[in-house]
Short mmCIF file of C-alpha atoms in Angstrom, two decimals:
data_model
loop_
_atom_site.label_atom_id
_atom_site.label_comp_id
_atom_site.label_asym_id
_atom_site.label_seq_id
_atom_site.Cartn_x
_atom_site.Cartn_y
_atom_site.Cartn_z
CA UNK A 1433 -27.68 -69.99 -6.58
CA UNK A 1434 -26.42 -66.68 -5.79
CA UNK A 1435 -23.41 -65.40 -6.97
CA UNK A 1436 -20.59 -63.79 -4.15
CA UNK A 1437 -20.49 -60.34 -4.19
CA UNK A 1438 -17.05 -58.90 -4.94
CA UNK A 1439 -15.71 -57.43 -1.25
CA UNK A 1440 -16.29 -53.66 -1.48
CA UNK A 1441 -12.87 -52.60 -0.64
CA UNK A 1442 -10.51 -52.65 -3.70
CA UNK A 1443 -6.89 -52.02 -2.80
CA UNK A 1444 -4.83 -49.62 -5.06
CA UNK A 1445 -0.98 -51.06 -5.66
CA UNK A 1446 1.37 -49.53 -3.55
CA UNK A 1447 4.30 -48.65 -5.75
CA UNK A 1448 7.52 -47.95 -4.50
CA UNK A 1449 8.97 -45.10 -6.60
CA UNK A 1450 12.41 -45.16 -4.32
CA UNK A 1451 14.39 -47.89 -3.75
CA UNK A 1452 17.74 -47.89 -1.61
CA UNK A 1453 20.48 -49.72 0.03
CA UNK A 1454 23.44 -49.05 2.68
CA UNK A 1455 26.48 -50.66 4.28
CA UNK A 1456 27.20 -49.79 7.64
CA UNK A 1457 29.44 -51.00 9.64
CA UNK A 1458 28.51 -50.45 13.83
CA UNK A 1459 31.20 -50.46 16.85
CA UNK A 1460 30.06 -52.48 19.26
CA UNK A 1461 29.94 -52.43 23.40
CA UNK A 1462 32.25 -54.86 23.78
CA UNK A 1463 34.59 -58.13 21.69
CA UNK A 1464 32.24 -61.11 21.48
CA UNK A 1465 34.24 -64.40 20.87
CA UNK A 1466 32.46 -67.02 18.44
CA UNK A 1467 34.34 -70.57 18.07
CA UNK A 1468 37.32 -68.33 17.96
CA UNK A 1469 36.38 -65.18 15.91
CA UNK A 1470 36.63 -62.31 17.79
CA UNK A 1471 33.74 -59.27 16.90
CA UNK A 1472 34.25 -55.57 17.20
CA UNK A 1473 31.97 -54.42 15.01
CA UNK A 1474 28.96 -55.00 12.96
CA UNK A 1475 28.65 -54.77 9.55
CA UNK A 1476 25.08 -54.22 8.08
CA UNK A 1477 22.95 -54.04 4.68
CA UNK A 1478 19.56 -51.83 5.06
CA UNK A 1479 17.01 -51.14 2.75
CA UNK A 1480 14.90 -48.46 2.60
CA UNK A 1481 11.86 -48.11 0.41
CA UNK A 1482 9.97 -45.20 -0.40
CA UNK A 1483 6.21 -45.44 -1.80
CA UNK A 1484 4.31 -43.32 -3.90
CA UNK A 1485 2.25 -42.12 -1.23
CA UNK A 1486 5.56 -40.84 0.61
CA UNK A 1487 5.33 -43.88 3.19
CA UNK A 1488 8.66 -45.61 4.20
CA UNK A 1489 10.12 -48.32 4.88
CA UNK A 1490 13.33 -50.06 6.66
CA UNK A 1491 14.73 -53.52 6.30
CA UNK A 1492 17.86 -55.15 7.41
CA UNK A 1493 20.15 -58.46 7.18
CA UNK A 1494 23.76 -58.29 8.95
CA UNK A 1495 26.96 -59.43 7.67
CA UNK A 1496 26.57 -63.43 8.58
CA UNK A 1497 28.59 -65.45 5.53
CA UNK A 1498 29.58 -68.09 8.32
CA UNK A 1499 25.70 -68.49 9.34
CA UNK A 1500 24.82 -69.23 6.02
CA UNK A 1501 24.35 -65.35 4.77
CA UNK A 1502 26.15 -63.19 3.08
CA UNK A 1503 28.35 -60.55 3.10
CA UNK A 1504 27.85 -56.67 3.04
CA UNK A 1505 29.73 -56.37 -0.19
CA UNK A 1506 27.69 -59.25 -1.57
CA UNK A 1507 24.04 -57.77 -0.61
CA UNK A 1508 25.22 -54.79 -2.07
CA UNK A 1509 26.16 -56.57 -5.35
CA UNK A 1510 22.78 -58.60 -5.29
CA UNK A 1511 20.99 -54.64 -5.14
CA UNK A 1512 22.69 -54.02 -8.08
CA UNK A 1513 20.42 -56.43 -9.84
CA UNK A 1514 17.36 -56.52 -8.06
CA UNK A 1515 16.64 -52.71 -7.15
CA UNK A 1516 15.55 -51.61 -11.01
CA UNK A 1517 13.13 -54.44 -10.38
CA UNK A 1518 11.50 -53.06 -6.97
CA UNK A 1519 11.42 -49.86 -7.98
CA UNK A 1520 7.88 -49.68 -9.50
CA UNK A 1521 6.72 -52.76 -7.94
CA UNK A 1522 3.69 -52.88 -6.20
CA UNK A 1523 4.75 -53.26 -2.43
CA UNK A 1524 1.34 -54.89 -1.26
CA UNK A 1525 2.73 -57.87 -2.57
CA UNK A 1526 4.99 -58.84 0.18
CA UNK A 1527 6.53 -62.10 0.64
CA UNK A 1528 5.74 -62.75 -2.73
CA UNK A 1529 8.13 -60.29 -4.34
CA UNK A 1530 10.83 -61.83 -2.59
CA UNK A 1531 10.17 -64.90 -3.60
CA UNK A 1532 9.48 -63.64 -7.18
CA UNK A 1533 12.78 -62.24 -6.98
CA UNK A 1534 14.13 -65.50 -5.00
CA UNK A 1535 16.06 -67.20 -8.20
CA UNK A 1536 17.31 -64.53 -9.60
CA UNK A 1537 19.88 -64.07 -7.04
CA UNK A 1538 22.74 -66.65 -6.84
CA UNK A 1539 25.45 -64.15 -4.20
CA UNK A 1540 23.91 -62.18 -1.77
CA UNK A 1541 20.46 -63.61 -1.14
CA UNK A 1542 20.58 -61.97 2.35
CA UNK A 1543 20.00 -58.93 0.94
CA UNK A 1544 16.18 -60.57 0.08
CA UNK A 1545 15.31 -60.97 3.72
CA UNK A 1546 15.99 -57.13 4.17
CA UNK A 1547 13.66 -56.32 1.09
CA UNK A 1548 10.84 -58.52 2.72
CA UNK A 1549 11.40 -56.78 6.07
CA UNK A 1550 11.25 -53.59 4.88
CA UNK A 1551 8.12 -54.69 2.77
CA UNK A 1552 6.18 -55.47 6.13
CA UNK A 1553 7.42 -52.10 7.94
CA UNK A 1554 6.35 -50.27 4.39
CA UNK A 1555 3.06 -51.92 4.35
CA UNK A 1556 2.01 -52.06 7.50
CA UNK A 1557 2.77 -48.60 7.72
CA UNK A 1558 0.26 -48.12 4.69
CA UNK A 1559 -2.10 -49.89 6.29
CA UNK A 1560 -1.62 -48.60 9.97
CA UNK A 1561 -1.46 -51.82 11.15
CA UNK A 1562 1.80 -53.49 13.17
CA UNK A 1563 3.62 -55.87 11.21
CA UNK A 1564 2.13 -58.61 13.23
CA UNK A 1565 -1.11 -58.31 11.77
CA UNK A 1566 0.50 -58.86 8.38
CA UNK A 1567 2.01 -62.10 9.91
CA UNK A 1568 -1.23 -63.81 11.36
CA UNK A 1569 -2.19 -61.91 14.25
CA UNK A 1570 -1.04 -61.06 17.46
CA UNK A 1571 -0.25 -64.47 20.19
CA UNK A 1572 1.22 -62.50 22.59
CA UNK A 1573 1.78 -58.74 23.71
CA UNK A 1574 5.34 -59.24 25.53
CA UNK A 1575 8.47 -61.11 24.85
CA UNK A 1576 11.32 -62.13 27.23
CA UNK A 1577 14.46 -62.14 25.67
CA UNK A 1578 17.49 -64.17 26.21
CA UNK A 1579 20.79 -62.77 26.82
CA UNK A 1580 24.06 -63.89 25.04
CA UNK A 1581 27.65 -64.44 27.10
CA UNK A 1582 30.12 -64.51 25.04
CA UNK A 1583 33.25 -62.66 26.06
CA UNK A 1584 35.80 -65.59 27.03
CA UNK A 1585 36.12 -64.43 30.47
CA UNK A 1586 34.67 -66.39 33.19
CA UNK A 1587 34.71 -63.53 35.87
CA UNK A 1588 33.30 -61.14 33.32
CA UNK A 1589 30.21 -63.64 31.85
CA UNK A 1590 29.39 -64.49 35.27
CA UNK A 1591 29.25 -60.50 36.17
CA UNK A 1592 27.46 -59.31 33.28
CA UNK A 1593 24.90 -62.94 34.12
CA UNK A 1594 24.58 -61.42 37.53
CA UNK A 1595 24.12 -57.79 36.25
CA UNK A 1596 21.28 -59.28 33.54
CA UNK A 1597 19.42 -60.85 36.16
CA UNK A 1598 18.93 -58.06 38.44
CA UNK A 1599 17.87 -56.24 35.39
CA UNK A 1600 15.34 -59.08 35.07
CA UNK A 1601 16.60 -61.69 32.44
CA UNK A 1602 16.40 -65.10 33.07
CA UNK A 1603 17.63 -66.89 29.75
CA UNK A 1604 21.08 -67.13 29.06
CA UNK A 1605 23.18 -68.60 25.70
CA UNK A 1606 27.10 -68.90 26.50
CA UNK A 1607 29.08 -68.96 23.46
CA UNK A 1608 31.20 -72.13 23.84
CA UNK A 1609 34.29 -73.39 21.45
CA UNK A 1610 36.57 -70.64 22.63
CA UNK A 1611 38.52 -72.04 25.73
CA UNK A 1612 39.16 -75.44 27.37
CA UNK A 1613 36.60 -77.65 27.72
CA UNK A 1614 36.75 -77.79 31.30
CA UNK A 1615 36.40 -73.98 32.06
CA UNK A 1616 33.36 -74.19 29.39
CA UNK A 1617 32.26 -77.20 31.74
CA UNK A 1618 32.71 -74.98 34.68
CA UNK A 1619 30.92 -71.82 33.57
CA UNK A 1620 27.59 -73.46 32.86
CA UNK A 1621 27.90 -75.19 36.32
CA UNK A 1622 28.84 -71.85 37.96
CA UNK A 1623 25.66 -69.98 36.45
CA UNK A 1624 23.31 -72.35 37.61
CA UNK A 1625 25.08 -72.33 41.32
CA UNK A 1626 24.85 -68.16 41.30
CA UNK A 1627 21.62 -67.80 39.40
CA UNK A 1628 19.24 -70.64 40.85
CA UNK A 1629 16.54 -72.19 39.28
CA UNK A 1630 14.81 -69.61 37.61
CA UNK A 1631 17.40 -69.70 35.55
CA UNK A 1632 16.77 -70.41 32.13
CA UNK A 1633 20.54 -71.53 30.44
CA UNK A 1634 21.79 -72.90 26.31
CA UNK A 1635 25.05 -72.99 24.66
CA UNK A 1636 25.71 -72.54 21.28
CA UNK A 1637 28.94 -73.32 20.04
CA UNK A 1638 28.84 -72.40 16.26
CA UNK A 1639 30.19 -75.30 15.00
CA UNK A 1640 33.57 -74.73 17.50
CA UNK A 1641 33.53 -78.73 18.75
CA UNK A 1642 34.74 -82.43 17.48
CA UNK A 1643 31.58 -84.68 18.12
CA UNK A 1644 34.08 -85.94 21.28
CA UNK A 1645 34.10 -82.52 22.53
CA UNK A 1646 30.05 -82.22 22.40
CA UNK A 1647 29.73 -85.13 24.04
CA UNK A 1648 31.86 -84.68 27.08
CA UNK A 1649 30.45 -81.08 27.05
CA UNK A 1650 26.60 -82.44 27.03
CA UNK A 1651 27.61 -84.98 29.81
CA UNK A 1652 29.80 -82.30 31.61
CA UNK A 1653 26.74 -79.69 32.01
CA UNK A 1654 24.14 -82.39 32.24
CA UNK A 1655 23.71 -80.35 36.31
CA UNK A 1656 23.38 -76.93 34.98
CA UNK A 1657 20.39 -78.18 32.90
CA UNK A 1658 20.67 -76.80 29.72
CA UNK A 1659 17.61 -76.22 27.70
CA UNK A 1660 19.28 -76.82 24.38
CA UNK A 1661 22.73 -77.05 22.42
CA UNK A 1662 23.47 -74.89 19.24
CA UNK A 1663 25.52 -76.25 16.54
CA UNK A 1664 27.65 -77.19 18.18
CA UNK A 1665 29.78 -79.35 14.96
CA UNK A 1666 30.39 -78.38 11.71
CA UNK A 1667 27.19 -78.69 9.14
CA UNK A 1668 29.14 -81.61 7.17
CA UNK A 1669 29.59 -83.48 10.12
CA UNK A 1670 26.29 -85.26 9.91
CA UNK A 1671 27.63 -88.78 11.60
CA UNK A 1672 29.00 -86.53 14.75
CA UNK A 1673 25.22 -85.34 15.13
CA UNK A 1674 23.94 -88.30 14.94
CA UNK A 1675 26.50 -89.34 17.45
CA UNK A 1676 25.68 -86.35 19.85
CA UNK A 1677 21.75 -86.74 19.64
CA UNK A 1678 21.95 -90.46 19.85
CA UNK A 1679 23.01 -90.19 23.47
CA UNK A 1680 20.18 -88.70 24.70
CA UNK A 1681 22.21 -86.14 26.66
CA UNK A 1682 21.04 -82.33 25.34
CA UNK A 1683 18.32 -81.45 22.78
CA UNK A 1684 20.56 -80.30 20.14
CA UNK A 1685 19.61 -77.05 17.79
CA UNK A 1686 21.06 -76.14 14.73
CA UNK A 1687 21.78 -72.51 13.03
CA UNK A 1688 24.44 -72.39 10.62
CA UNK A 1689 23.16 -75.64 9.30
CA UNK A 1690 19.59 -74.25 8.51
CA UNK A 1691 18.81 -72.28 5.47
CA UNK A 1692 16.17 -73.48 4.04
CA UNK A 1693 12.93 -75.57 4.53
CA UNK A 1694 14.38 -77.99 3.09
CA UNK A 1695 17.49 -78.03 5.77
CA UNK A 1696 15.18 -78.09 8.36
CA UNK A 1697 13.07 -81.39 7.07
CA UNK A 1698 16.27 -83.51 6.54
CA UNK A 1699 17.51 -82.09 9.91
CA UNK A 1700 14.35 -83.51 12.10
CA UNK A 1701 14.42 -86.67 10.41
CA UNK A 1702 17.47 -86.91 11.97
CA UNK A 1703 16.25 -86.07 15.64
CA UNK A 1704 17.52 -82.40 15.80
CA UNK A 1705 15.22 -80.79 18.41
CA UNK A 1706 14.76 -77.32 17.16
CA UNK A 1707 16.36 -74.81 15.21
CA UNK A 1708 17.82 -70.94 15.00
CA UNK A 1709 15.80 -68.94 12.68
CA UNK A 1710 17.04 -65.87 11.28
CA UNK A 1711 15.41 -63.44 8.49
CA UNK A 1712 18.46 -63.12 6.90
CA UNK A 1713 19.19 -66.30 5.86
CA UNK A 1714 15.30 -67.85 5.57
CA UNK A 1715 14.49 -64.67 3.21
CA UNK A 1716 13.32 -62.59 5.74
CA UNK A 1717 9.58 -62.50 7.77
CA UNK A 1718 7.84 -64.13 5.51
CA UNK A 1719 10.30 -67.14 5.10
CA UNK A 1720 10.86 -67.23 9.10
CA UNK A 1721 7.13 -67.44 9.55
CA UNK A 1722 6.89 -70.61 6.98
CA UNK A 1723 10.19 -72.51 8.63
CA UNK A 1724 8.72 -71.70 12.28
CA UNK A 1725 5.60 -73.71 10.67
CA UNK A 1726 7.55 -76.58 9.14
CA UNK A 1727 8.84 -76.93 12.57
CA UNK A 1728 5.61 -76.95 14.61
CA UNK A 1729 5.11 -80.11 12.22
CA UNK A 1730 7.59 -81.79 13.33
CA UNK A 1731 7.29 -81.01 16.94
CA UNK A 1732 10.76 -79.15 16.48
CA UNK A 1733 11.10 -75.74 18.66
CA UNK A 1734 12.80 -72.75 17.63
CA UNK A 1735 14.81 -69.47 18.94
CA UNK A 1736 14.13 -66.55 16.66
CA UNK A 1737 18.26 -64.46 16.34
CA UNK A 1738 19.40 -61.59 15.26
CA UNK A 1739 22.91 -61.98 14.59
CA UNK A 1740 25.43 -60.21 16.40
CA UNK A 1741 24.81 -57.14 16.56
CA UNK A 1742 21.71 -55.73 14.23
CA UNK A 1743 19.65 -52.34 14.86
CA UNK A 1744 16.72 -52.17 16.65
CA UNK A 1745 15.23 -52.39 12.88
CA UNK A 1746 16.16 -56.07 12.55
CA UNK A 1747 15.36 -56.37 16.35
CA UNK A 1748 11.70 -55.07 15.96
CA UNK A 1749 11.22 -57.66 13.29
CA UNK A 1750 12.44 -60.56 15.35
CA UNK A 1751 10.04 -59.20 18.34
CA UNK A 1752 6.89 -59.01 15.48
CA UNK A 1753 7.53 -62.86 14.49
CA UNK A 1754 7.79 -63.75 18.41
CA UNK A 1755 4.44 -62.10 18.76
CA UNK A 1756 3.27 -63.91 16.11
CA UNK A 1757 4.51 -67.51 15.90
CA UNK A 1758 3.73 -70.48 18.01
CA UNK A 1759 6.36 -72.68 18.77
CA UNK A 1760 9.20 -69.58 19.88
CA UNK A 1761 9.94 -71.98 23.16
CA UNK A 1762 14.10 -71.63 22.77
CA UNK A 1763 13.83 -67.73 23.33
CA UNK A 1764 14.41 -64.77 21.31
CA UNK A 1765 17.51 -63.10 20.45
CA UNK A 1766 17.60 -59.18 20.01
CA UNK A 1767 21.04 -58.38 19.45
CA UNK A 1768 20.23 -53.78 18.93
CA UNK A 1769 21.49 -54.08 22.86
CA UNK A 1770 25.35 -55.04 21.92
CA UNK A 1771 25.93 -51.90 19.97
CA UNK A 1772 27.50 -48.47 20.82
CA UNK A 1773 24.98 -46.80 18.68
CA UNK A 1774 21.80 -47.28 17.07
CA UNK A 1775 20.36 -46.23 14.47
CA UNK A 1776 16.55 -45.37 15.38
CA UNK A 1777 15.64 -42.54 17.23
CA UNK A 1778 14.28 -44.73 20.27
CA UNK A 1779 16.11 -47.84 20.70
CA UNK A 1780 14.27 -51.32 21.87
CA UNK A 1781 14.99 -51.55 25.60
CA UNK A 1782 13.18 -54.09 27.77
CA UNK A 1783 11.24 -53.47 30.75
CA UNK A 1784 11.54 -55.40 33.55
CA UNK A 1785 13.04 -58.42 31.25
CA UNK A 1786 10.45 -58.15 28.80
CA UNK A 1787 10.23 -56.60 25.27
CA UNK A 1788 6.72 -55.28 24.82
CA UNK A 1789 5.11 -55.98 21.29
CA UNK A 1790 4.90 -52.54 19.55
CA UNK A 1791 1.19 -51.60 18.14
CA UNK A 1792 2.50 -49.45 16.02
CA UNK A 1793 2.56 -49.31 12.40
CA UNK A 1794 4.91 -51.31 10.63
CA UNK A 1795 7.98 -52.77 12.79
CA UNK A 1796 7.31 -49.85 15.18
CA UNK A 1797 10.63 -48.21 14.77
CA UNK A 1798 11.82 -44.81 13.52
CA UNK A 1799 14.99 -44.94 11.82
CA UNK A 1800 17.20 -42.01 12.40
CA UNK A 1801 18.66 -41.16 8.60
CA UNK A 1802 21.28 -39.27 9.44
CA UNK A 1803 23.38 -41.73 11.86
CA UNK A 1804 22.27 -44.32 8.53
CA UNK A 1805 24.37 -41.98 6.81
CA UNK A 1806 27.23 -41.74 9.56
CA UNK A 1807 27.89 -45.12 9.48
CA UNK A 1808 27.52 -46.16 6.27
CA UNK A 1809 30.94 -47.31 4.84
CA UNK A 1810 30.03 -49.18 1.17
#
């Protein structure tokens, strides 16, 4: 029998000789409300690597400690240990640096899912290939986004709904758990009365509702035909859930419940339909690519989120994973559109309602160093 022949290509490592870390901290358009927390600005940890060859590349993981992240301040105290171990590590490595690194960190693990996005920009870049190659290969070349409401104000949702759709959106996630239940009731029903039946309409109430309120809300919007609910009771509050889904009502989601694989097992033996997925909580693409799988198993759907509000350097990633994955049937969430300034030199921007899947190397992006360096505060 013959033996294989070793593949002629060898690969050289691709050290990274420069490793660094910033905390911004980005105005934003406008307040978004969240189950009563009112947002002005963003606060945000980036990583940029630099490799021996003089290739770079950008990562990112916002400020998200009530989604199951971390804070700025604790990223940047996680860097403190882990960047004397990626610099001289051999970037072609990917997701398996992070997870190398995974244990060592015990505060600030978000600051891993920036180090594996930046990994995939720095690679790919390497390689000249987009980041979806990296991931498995390319399912589809556009992505329609879906558009968050979240400012409090009925009058001003419904606008900016109306504005959206002429732009040509047609998914919608209202932030609920910040006024009465009734107007909440109301707004979905109003939406679907303005908007029609293209319409494409979720809620997500991050944990702002009793499993009493859920329920009435579920039965309340059971017209407007919502697609899914989003945490919509605190992650303790397992018997509530299994209240809520019992009913049969809403397919209910979960985010701030879900960080980790094994979150997301226990969660769809429970009947939870789908499931949030962010980078900076799952550690980064690599980890959002295996939970998106763990879900397909268990028939679960997800929506792929950038938290309120990242760069169009977390917002290319997200777009590269919904190119990539199957089961991305709850939307995807690029949040570089709620900020007064980026930090790239061409922000994401959809066309006609649709985000097309960059082919260029990497995440696609170019970051813009010196508005990194305006707005970095830590």
């Amino acid at each position: 029998m013959l033996s294989p022949q070793p593949h002629a290509l060898d690969l050289q490592p691709l050290t990274i000789r420069r490793a660094q870390a910033f905390g911004l901290r980005l105005p934003m358009k406008k307040p978004v409300l969240m189950a009563g927390v009112r947002l002005e600005h963003s606060e945000n940890f980036l990583i940029r690597l630099e490799a021996n060859d003089g290739t770079v590349g950008w990562g990112e993981a916002s400020s998200a400690p009530q989604h199951g992240g971390s804070t700025v301040q604790e990223m940047m105290q996680a860097w403190q240990a882990l960047q004397a171990r990626v610099a001289g590590a051999d970037a072609m490595a990917l997701g398996g640096l992070t997870q190398q690194l995974y244990d060592g960190v015990k505060i600030g693990k978000s600051a891993l899912g920036a180090l594996d996005m930046a990994l995939h920009d720095l690679v790919g870049r390497h390689l000249n290939v987009p980041a979806h190659v990296l991931l498995g290969g390319l399912r589809r070349k556009a992505v329609s986004p879906l558009w968050l409401l979240g400012t409090g104000q009925r009058d001003t949702d419904l606008a900016e709904a109306q504005a959206r759709y002429a732009e040509g959106y047609r998914f919608f996630k209202l932030k609920v758990g910040v006024r009465a239940l009734e107007e909440e009731i109301e707004m979905a029903l109003a939406l679907r009365s303005a908007l029609g039946d293209e319409l494409r309409l979720c809620a997500d109430a991050n944990m702002g509702m009793s499993a009493d309120q859920a329920i009435a809300y579920a039965q309340g919007v059971l017209p407007a035909r919502l697609e899914f609910f989003e945490q919509p009771l605190a992650r303790e509050d397992l018997t509530g859930l299994r209240r809520l889904i019992a009913t049969g009502l809403i397919p209910v989601g979960l985010d701030e419940s879900v960080t980790s694989v094994d979150d997301l097992i226990s969660h769809a033996a429970l009947g939870v339909a789908g499931g949030s997925l962010k980078t900076l909580k799952l550690g980064g693409m690599s980890g959002v690519a295996a939970c998106a799988h763990v879900c397909q198993a268990h028939g679960q759907k997800i929506n792929l989120a950038g938290k309120i509000a990242e760069t169009s350097i977390a917002s290319a990633a997200v777009i590269q994973l919904a190119a990539v994955l199957p089961n991305v049937d709850w939307g995807v969430s690029p949040s570089q559109a709620y900020l007064v300034e980026d930090v790239v030199t061409q922000p994401l921007a959809p066309v006609g309602g649709l985000y097309a899947v960059s082919q260029a190397p990497g995440l696609g992006i170019e970051v813009d160093e010196a508005l990194v360096q305006r707005y970095t505060f830590c």
